[in-house]
Tab-separated table of C-alpha atoms and ligand atoms in Angstrom:
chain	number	residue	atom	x	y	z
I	1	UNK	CA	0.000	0.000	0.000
I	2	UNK	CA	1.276	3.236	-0.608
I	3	UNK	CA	1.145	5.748	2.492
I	4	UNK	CA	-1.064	8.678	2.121
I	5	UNK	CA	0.060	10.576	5.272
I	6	UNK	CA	3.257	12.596	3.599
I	7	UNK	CA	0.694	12.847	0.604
I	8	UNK	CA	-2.020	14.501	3.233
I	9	UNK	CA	0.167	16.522	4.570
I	10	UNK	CA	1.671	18.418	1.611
I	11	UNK	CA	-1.890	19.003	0.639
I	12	UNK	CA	-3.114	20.783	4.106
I	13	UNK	CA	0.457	22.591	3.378
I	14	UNK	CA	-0.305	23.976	-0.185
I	15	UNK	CA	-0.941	27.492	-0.862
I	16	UNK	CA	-2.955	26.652	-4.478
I	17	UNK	CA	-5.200	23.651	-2.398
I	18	UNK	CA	-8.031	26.182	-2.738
I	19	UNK	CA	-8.037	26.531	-6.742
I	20	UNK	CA	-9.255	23.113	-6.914
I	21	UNK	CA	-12.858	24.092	-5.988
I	22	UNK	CA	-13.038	26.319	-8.853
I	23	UNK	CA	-13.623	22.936	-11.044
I	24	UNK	CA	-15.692	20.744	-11.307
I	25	UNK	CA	-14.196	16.890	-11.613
I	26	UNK	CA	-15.653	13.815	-11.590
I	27	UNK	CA	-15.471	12.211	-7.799
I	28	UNK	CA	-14.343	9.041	-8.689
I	29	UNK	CA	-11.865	9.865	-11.161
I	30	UNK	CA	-7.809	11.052	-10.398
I	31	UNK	CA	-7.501	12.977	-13.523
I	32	UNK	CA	-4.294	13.175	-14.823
I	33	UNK	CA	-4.573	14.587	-18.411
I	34	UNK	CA	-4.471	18.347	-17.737
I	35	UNK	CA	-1.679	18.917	-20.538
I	36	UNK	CA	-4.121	17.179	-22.836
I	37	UNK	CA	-7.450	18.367	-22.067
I	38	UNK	CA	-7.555	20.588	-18.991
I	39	UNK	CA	-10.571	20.690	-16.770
I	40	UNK	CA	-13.168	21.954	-16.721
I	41	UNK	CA	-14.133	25.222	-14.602
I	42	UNK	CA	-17.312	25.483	-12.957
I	43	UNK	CA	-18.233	28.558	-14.251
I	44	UNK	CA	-18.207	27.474	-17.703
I	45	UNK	CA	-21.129	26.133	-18.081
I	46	UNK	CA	-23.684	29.252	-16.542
I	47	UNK	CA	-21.120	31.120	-19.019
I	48	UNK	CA	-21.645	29.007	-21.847
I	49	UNK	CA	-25.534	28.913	-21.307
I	50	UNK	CA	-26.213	32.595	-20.972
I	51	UNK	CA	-24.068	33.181	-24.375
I	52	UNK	CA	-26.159	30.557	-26.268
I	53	UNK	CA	-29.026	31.355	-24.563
I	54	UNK	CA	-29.095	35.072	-24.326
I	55	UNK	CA	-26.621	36.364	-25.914
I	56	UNK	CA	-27.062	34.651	-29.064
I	57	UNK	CA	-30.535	33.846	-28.990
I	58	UNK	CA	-31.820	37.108	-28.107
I	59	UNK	CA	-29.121	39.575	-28.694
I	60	UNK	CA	-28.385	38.074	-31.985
I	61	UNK	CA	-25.943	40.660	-34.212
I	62	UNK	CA	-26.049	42.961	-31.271
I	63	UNK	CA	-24.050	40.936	-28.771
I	64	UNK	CA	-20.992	42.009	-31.040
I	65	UNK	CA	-21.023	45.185	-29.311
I	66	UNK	CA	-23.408	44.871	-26.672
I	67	UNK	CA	-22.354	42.042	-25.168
I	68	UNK	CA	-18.302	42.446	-25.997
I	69	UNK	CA	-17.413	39.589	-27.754
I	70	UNK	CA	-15.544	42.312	-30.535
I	71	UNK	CA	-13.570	43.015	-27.620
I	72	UNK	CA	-13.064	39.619	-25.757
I	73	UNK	CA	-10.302	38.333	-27.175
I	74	UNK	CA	-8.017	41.198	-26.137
I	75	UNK	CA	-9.221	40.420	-23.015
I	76	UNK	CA	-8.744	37.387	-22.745
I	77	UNK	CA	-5.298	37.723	-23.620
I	78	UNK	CA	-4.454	40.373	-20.946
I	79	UNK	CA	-5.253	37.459	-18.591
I	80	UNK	CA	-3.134	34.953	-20.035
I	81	UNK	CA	-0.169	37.987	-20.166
I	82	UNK	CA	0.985	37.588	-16.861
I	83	UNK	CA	1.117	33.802	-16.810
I	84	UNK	CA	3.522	34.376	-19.775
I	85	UNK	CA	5.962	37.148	-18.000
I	86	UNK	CA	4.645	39.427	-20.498
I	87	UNK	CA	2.650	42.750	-21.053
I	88	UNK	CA	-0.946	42.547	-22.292
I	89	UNK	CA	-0.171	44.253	-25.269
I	90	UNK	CA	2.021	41.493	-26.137
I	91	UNK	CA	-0.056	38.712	-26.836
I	92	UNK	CA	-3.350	38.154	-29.058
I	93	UNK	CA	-5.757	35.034	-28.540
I	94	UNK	CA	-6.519	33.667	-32.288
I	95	UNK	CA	-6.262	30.441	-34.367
I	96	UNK	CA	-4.944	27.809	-33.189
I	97	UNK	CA	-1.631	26.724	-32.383
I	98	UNK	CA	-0.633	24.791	-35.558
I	99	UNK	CA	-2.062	28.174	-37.577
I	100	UNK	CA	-0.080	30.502	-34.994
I	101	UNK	CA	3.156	28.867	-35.391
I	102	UNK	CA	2.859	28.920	-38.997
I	103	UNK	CA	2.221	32.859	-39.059
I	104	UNK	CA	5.022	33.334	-36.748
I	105	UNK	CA	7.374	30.844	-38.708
I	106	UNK	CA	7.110	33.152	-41.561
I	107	UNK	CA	6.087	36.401	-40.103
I	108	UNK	CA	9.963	35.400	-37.595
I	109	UNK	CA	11.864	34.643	-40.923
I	110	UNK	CA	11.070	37.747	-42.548
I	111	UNK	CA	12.111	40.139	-39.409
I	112	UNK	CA	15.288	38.410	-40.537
I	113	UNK	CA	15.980	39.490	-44.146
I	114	UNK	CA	18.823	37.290	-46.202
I	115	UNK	CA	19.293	34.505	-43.771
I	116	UNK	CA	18.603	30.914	-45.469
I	117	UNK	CA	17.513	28.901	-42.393
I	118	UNK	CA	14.679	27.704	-39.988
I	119	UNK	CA	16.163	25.753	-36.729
I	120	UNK	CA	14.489	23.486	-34.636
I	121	UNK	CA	14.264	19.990	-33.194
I	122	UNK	CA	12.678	16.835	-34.822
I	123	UNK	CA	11.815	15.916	-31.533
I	124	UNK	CA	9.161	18.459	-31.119
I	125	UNK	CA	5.923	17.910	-31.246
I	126	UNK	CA	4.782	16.570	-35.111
I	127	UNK	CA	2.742	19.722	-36.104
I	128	UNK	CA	5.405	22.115	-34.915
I	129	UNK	CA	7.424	20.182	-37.127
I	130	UNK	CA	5.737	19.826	-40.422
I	131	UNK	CA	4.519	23.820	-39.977
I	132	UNK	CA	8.401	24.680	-39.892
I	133	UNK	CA	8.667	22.324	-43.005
I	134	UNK	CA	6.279	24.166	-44.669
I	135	UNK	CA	7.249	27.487	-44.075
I	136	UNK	CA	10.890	26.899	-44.876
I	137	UNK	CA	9.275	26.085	-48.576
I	138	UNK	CA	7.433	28.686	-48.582
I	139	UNK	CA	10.139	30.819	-47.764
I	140	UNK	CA	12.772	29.291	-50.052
I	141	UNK	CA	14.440	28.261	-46.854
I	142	UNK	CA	16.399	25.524	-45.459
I	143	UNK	CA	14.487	23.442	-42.287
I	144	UNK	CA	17.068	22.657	-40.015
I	145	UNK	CA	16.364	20.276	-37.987
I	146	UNK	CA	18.589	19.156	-34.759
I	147	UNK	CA	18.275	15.937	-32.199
I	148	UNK	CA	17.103	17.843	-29.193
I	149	UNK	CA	17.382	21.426	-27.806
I	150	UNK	CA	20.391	20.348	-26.280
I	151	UNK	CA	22.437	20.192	-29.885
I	152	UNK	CA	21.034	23.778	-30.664
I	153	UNK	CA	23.526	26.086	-29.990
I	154	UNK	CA	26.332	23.764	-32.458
I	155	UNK	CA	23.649	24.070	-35.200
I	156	UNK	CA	23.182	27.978	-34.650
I	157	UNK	CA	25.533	30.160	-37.119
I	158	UNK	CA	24.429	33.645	-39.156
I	159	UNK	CA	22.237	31.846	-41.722
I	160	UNK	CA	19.451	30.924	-38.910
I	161	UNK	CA	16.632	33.430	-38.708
I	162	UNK	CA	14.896	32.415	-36.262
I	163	UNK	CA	15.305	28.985	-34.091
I	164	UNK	CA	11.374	27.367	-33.500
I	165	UNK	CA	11.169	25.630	-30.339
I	166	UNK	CA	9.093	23.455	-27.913
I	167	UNK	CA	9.644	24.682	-24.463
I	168	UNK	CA	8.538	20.838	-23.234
I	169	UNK	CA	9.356	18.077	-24.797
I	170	UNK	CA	6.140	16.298	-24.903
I	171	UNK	CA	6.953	12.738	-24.787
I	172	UNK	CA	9.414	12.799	-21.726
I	173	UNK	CA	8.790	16.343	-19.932
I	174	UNK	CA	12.396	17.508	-20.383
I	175	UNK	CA	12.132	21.003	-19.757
I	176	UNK	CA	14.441	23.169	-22.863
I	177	UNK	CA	16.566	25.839	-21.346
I	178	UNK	CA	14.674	28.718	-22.728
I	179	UNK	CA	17.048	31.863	-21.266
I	180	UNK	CA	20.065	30.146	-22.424
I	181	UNK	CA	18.748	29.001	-26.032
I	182	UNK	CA	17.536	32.556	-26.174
I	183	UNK	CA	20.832	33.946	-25.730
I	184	UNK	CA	22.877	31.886	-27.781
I	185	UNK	CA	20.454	32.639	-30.987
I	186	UNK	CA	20.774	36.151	-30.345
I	187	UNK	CA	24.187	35.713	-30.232
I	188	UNK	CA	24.162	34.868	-33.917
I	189	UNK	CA	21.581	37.179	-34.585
I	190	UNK	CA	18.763	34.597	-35.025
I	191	UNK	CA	15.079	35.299	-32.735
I	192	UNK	CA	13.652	32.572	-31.306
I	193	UNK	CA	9.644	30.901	-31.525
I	194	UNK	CA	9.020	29.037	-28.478
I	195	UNK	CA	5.518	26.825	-28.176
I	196	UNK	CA	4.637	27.298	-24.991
I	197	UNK	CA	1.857	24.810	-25.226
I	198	UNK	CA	2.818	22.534	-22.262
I	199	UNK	CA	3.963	25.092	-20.115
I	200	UNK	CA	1.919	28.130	-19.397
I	201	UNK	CA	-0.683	27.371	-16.503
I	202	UNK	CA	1.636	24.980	-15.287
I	203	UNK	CA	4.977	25.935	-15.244
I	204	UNK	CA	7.600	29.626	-14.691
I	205	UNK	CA	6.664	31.041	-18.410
I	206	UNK	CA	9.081	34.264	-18.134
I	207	UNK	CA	8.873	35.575	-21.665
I	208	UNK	CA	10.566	38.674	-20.337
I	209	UNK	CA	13.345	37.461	-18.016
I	210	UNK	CA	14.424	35.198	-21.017
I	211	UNK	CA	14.278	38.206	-23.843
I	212	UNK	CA	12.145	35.947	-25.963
I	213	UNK	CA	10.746	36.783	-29.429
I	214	UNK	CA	7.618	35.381	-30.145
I	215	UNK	CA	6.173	32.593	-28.738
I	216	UNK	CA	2.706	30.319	-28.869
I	217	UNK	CA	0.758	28.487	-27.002
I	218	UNK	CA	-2.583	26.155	-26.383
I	219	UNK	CA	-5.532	27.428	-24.841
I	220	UNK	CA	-7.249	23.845	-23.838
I	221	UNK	CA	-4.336	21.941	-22.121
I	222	UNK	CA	-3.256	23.799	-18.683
I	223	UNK	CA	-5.279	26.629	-19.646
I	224	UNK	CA	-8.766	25.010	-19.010
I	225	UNK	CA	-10.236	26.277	-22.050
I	226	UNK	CA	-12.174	23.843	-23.352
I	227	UNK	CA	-11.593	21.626	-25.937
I	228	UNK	CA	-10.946	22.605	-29.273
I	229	UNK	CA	-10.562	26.403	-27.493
I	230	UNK	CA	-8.494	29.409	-29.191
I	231	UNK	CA	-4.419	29.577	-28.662
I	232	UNK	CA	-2.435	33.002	-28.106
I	233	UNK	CA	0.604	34.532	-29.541
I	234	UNK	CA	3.255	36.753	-28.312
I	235	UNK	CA	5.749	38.781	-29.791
I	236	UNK	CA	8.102	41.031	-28.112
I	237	UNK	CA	6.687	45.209	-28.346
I	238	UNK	CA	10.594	45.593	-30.373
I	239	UNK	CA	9.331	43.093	-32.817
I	240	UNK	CA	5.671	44.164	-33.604
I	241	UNK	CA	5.750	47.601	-36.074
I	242	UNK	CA	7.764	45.198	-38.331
I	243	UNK	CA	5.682	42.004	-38.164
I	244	UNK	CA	3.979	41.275	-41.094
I	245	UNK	CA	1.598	38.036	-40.573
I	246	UNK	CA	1.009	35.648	-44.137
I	247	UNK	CA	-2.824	35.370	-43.342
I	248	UNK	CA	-3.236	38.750	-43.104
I	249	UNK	CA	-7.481	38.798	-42.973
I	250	UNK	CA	-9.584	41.179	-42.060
I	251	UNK	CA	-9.728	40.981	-37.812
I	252	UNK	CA	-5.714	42.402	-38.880
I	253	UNK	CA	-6.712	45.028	-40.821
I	254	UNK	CA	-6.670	48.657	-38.810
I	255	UNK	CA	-10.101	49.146	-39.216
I	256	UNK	CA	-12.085	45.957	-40.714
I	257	UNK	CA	-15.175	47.746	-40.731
I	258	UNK	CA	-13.936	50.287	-43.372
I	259	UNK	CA	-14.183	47.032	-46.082
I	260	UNK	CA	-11.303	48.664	-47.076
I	261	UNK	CA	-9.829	46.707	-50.618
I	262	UNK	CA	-6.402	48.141	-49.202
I	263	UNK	CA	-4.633	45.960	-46.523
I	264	UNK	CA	-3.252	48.303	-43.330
I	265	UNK	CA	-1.984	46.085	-40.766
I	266	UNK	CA	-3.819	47.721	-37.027
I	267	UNK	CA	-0.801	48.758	-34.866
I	268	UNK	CA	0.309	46.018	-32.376
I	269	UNK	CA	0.055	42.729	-31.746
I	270	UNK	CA	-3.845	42.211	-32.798
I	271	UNK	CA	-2.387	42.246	-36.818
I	272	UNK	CA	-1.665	38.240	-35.584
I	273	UNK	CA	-5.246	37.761	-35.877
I	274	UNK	CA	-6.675	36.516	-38.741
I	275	UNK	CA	-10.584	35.761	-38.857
I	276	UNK	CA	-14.163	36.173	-36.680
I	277	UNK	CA	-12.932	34.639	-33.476
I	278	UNK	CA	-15.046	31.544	-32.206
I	279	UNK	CA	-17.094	33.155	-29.591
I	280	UNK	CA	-18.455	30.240	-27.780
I	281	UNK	CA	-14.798	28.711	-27.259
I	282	UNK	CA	-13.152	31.971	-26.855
I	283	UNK	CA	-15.507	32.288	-23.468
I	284	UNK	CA	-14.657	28.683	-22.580
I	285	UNK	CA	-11.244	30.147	-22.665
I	286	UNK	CA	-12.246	33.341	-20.856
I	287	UNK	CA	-13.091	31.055	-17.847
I	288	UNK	CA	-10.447	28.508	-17.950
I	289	UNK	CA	-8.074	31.428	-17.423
I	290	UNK	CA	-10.577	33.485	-14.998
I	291	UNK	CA	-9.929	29.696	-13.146
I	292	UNK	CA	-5.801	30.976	-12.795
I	293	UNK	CA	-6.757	34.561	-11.477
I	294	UNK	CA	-4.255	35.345	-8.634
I	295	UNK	CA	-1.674	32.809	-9.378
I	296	UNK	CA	1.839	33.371	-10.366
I	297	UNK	CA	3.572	31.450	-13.039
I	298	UNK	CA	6.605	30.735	-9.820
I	299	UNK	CA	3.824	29.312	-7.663
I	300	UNK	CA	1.927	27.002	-10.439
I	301	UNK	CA	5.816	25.913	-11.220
I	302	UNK	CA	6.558	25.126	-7.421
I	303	UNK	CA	3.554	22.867	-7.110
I	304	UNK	CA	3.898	21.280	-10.083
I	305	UNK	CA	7.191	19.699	-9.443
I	306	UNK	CA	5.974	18.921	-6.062
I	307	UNK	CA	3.386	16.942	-7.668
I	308	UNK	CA	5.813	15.235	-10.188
I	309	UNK	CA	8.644	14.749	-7.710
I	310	UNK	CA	6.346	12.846	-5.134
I	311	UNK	CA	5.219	10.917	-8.436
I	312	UNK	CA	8.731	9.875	-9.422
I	313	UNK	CA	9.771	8.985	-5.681
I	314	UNK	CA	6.356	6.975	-4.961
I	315	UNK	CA	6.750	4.915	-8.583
I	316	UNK	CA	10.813	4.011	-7.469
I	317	UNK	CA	9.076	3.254	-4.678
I	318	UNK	CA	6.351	0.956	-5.238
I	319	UNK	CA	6.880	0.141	-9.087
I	320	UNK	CA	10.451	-0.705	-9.633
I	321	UNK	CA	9.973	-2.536	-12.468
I	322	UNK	CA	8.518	0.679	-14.362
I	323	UNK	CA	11.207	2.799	-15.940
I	324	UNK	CA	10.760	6.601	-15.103
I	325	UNK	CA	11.638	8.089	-19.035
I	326	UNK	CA	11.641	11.693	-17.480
I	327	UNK	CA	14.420	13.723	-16.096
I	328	UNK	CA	14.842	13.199	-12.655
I	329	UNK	CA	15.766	16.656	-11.583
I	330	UNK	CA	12.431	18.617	-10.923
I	331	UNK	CA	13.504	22.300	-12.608
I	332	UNK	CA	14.172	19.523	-15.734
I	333	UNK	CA	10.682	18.855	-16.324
I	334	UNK	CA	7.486	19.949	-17.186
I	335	UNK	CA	4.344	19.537	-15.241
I	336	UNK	CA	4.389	15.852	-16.460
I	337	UNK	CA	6.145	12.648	-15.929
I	338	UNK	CA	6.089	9.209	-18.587
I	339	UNK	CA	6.580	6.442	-17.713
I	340	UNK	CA	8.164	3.501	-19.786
I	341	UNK	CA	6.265	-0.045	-20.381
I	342	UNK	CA	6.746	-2.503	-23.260
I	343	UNK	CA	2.616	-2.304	-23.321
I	344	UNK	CA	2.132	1.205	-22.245
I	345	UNK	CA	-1.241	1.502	-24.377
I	346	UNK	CA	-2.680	-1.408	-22.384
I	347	UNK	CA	-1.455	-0.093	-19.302
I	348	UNK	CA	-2.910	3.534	-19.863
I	349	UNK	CA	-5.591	1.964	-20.778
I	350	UNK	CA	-6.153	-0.204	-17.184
I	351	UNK	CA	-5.575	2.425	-15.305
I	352	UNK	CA	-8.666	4.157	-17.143
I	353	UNK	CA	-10.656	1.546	-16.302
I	354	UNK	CA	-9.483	1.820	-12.607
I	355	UNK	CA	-10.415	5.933	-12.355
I	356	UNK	CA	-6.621	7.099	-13.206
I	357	UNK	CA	-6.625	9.165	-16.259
I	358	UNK	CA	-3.417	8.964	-18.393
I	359	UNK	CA	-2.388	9.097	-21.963
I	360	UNK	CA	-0.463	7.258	-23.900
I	361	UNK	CA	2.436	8.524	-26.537
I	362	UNK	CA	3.749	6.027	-28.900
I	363	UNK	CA	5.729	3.354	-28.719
I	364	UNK	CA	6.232	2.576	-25.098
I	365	UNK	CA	5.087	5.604	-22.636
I	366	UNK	CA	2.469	5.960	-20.364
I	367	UNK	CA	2.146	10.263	-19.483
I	368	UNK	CA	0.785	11.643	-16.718
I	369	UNK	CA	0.066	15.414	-16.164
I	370	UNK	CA	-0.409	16.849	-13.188
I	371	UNK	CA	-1.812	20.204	-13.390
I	372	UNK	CA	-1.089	22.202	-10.432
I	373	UNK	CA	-4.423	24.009	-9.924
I	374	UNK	CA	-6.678	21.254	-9.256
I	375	UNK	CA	-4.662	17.907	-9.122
I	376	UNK	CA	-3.308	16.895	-4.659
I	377	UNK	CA	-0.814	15.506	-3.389
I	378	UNK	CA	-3.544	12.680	-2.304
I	379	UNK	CA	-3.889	11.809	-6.174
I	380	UNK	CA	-0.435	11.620	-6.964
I	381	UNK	CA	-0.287	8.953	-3.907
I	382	UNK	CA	-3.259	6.875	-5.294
I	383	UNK	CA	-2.605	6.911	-8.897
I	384	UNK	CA	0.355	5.002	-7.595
I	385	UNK	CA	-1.672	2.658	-5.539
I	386	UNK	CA	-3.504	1.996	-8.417
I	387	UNK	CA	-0.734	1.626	-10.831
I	388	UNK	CA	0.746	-0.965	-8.395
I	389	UNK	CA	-2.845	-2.695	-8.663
I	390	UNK	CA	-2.652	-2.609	-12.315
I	391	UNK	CA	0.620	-4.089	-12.423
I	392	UNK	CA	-0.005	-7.110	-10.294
I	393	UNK	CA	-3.933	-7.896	-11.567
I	394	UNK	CA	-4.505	-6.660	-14.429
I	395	UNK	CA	-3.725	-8.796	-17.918
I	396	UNK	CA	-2.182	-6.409	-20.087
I	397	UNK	CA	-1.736	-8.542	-22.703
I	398	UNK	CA	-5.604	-9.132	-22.982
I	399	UNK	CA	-5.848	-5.514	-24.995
I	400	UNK	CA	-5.087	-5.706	-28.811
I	401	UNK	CA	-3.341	-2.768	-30.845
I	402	UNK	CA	-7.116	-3.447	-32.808
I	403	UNK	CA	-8.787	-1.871	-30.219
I	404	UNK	CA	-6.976	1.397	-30.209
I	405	UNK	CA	-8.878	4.270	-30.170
I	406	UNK	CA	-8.474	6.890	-32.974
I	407	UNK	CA	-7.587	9.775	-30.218
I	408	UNK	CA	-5.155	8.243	-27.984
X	1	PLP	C1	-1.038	20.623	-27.929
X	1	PLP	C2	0.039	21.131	-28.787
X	1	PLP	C3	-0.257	21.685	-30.030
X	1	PLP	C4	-1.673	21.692	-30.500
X	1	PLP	O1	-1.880	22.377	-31.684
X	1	PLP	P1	-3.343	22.572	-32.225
X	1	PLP	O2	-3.173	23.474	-33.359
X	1	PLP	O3	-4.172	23.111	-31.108
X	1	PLP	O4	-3.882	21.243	-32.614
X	1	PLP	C5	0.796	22.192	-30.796
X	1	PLP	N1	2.059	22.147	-30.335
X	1	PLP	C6	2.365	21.603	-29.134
X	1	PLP	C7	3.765	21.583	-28.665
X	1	PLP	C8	1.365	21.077	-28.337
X	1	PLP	O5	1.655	20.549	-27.156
């Protein structure tokens, strides 16, 4: 059995223990999918309800104005700017990642005139990957693409414009060294992109202490948006007279209203947005970050490896014979820990059964996130009691790669 009385008493210790009351989870479920699919706040739905209700239904056209949706999405991203070390006038709330990154990619590489190169890691996540791909051809560029963030700076010479990274590596956790990868690409003149995606919500996001660029990041995962909800982007106030986006529609024109056949990009960071923003997920997302009020990125990051460490020394612990594929150091890692198991799939998928919420990331790892706003120290404790169950009861070869699911 693993011992719930450290567990118990790091939760009547923690400062964020009263966040977790601002959602609303299921009681018989330790959810542990936050960087996947955050949860949900209560407040969404009565949000959600009185915009399709009332604000739709009877306010119809009106509710642009009257009921500020035009203007939600700049406020919306003043919310996220301080969980991002940055100013509100540095970040717009558009798209989604995969179409931010792209307009970045491209808008970057052109703040960089004459240089022949886009640098990042294959190890990223996929769509980071094929965007840079795709803007490098678009751009008559080279994609250069490097093992890690670790072989970065031996890769980095004048030709690099700008050097497109994951902040969290989202198979393992490993945490990049964003001040130092910063600095070294300035040192060759090169800005850097950084997908925040895994880390703001959960982790020390200092866009400012590390003299980043421009950056992007996911509104659903530890930002409780919803699913499917809007994604921001930053770039730096140095960067934005100059930054010209490729999808340059309408919501980044300086007045769309004018109908104006002649593009003027608005002042400022809201020429990043492209089209009507989707109202109904943009107030999921107004919520999901209403949920983080009052918390500072140093605080989320504290509990969060709290969370993983206790997760790490509990599986050593009780599971020896499960291989921790994360970096052991906390300040390594991201608000997540995997776990490696020649049937990983079947194992994520026994824990489901059991009430522990997982994912699993192919070939052979089992991911748990532990978002520090609602998940306890309590739930770290008995994931691992149930892992331990799963381990000596369950038959994990009983589950076929046929019975995959298509979202996994
Ligand atoms: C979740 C995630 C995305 C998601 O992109 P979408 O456009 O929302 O599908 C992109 N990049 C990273 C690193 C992510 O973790």
């Amino acid at each position: 059995m693993v011992d719930r009385s450290t567990a118990h008493a790091l939760d009547a210790a923690d400062p964020l223990a009263p966040l977790r009351d601002r959602f609303a989870l299921p009681p018989e479920t330790i959810y542990l999918d936050g960087n996947s699919l955050g949860a949900r706040p209560r407040s969404a739905a009565a949000r959600l309800v009185v915009a399709v209700r009332d604000e739709w239904g009877t306010g119809l056209v009106r509710s642009w104005n009257d009921a500020g949706w035009y203007t939600e999405p700049a406020r919306v991203a003043a919310r996220i700017a301080p969980l991002l070390g940055a100013d509100p006038d540095e970040v717009v709330v558009a798209d989604s990642t995969s179409v931010n990154l792209f307009k970045l990619l491209v808008a970057g590489a052109r703040l960089r005139p004459g240089r022949t190169v886009i640098l990042t890691s294959t190890r990223d996540f996929p769509t980071d990957v094929y965007l840079a791909r795709a803007a490098a051809e678009l751009l008559g560029c080279e994609l250069r693409g490097v093992d890690g963030p670790d072989a970065v700076p031996a890769a980095l010479d004048r030709d690099v414009a700008v050097v497109a990274l994951c902040h969290v590596d989202f198979r393992t956790g490993a945490l990049a060294d964003a001040h130092g990868l910063t600095a070294a690409a300035h040192a060759v003149g090169a800005l850097t992109l950084w997908d925040l995606s895994h880390s703001t919500g959960a982790l020390d996001v200092d866009l400012h202490g590390w003299a980043a660029d421009l950056a992007v990041g996911c509104g659903y995962k530890f930002l409780n948006g919803g699913p499917g909800a809007p994604a921001y982007a930053f770039a730096a106030r140095v960067h934005q007279e100059e930054l010209r986006s490729p999808l340059p529609g309408w919501f980044s024109h300086a007045d769309p209203f004018a109908f104006d056949p002649d593009f003027t990009p608005v002042p400022g960071i809201t020429r990043l947005a492209c089209g009507t923003p989707p109202v109904l997920s943009l107030l999921g997302l107004a919520e999901g970050v209403a949920s983080l009020d009052g918390v500072t990125p140093a605080a989320l990051a504290a509990k969060a490896h709290g969370l993983t460490g206790l997760f790490v020394e509990l599986v050593d612990r009780h599971c020896p014979e499960v291989e921790v594929a994360s970096p052991r150091v906390a300040e390594a890692r991201g608000a997540q820990v995997a776990l490696r198991h020649p049937r990983a799939y079947p194992l994520v998928r026994a824990l489901a059964a059991r009430g522990v919420v997982g994912d699993f990331r192919t070939p052979d790892l089992a991911r748990f996130g532990f978002a520090p706003a609602y998940t306890r120290y309590a739930d770290v404790a008995d994931a691992v009691g149930v892992l331990r169950a799963v381990l000596d009861h369950d038959d994990l070869d009983r589950l076929e790669p046929a019975q995959h699911h298509a979202v996994r």
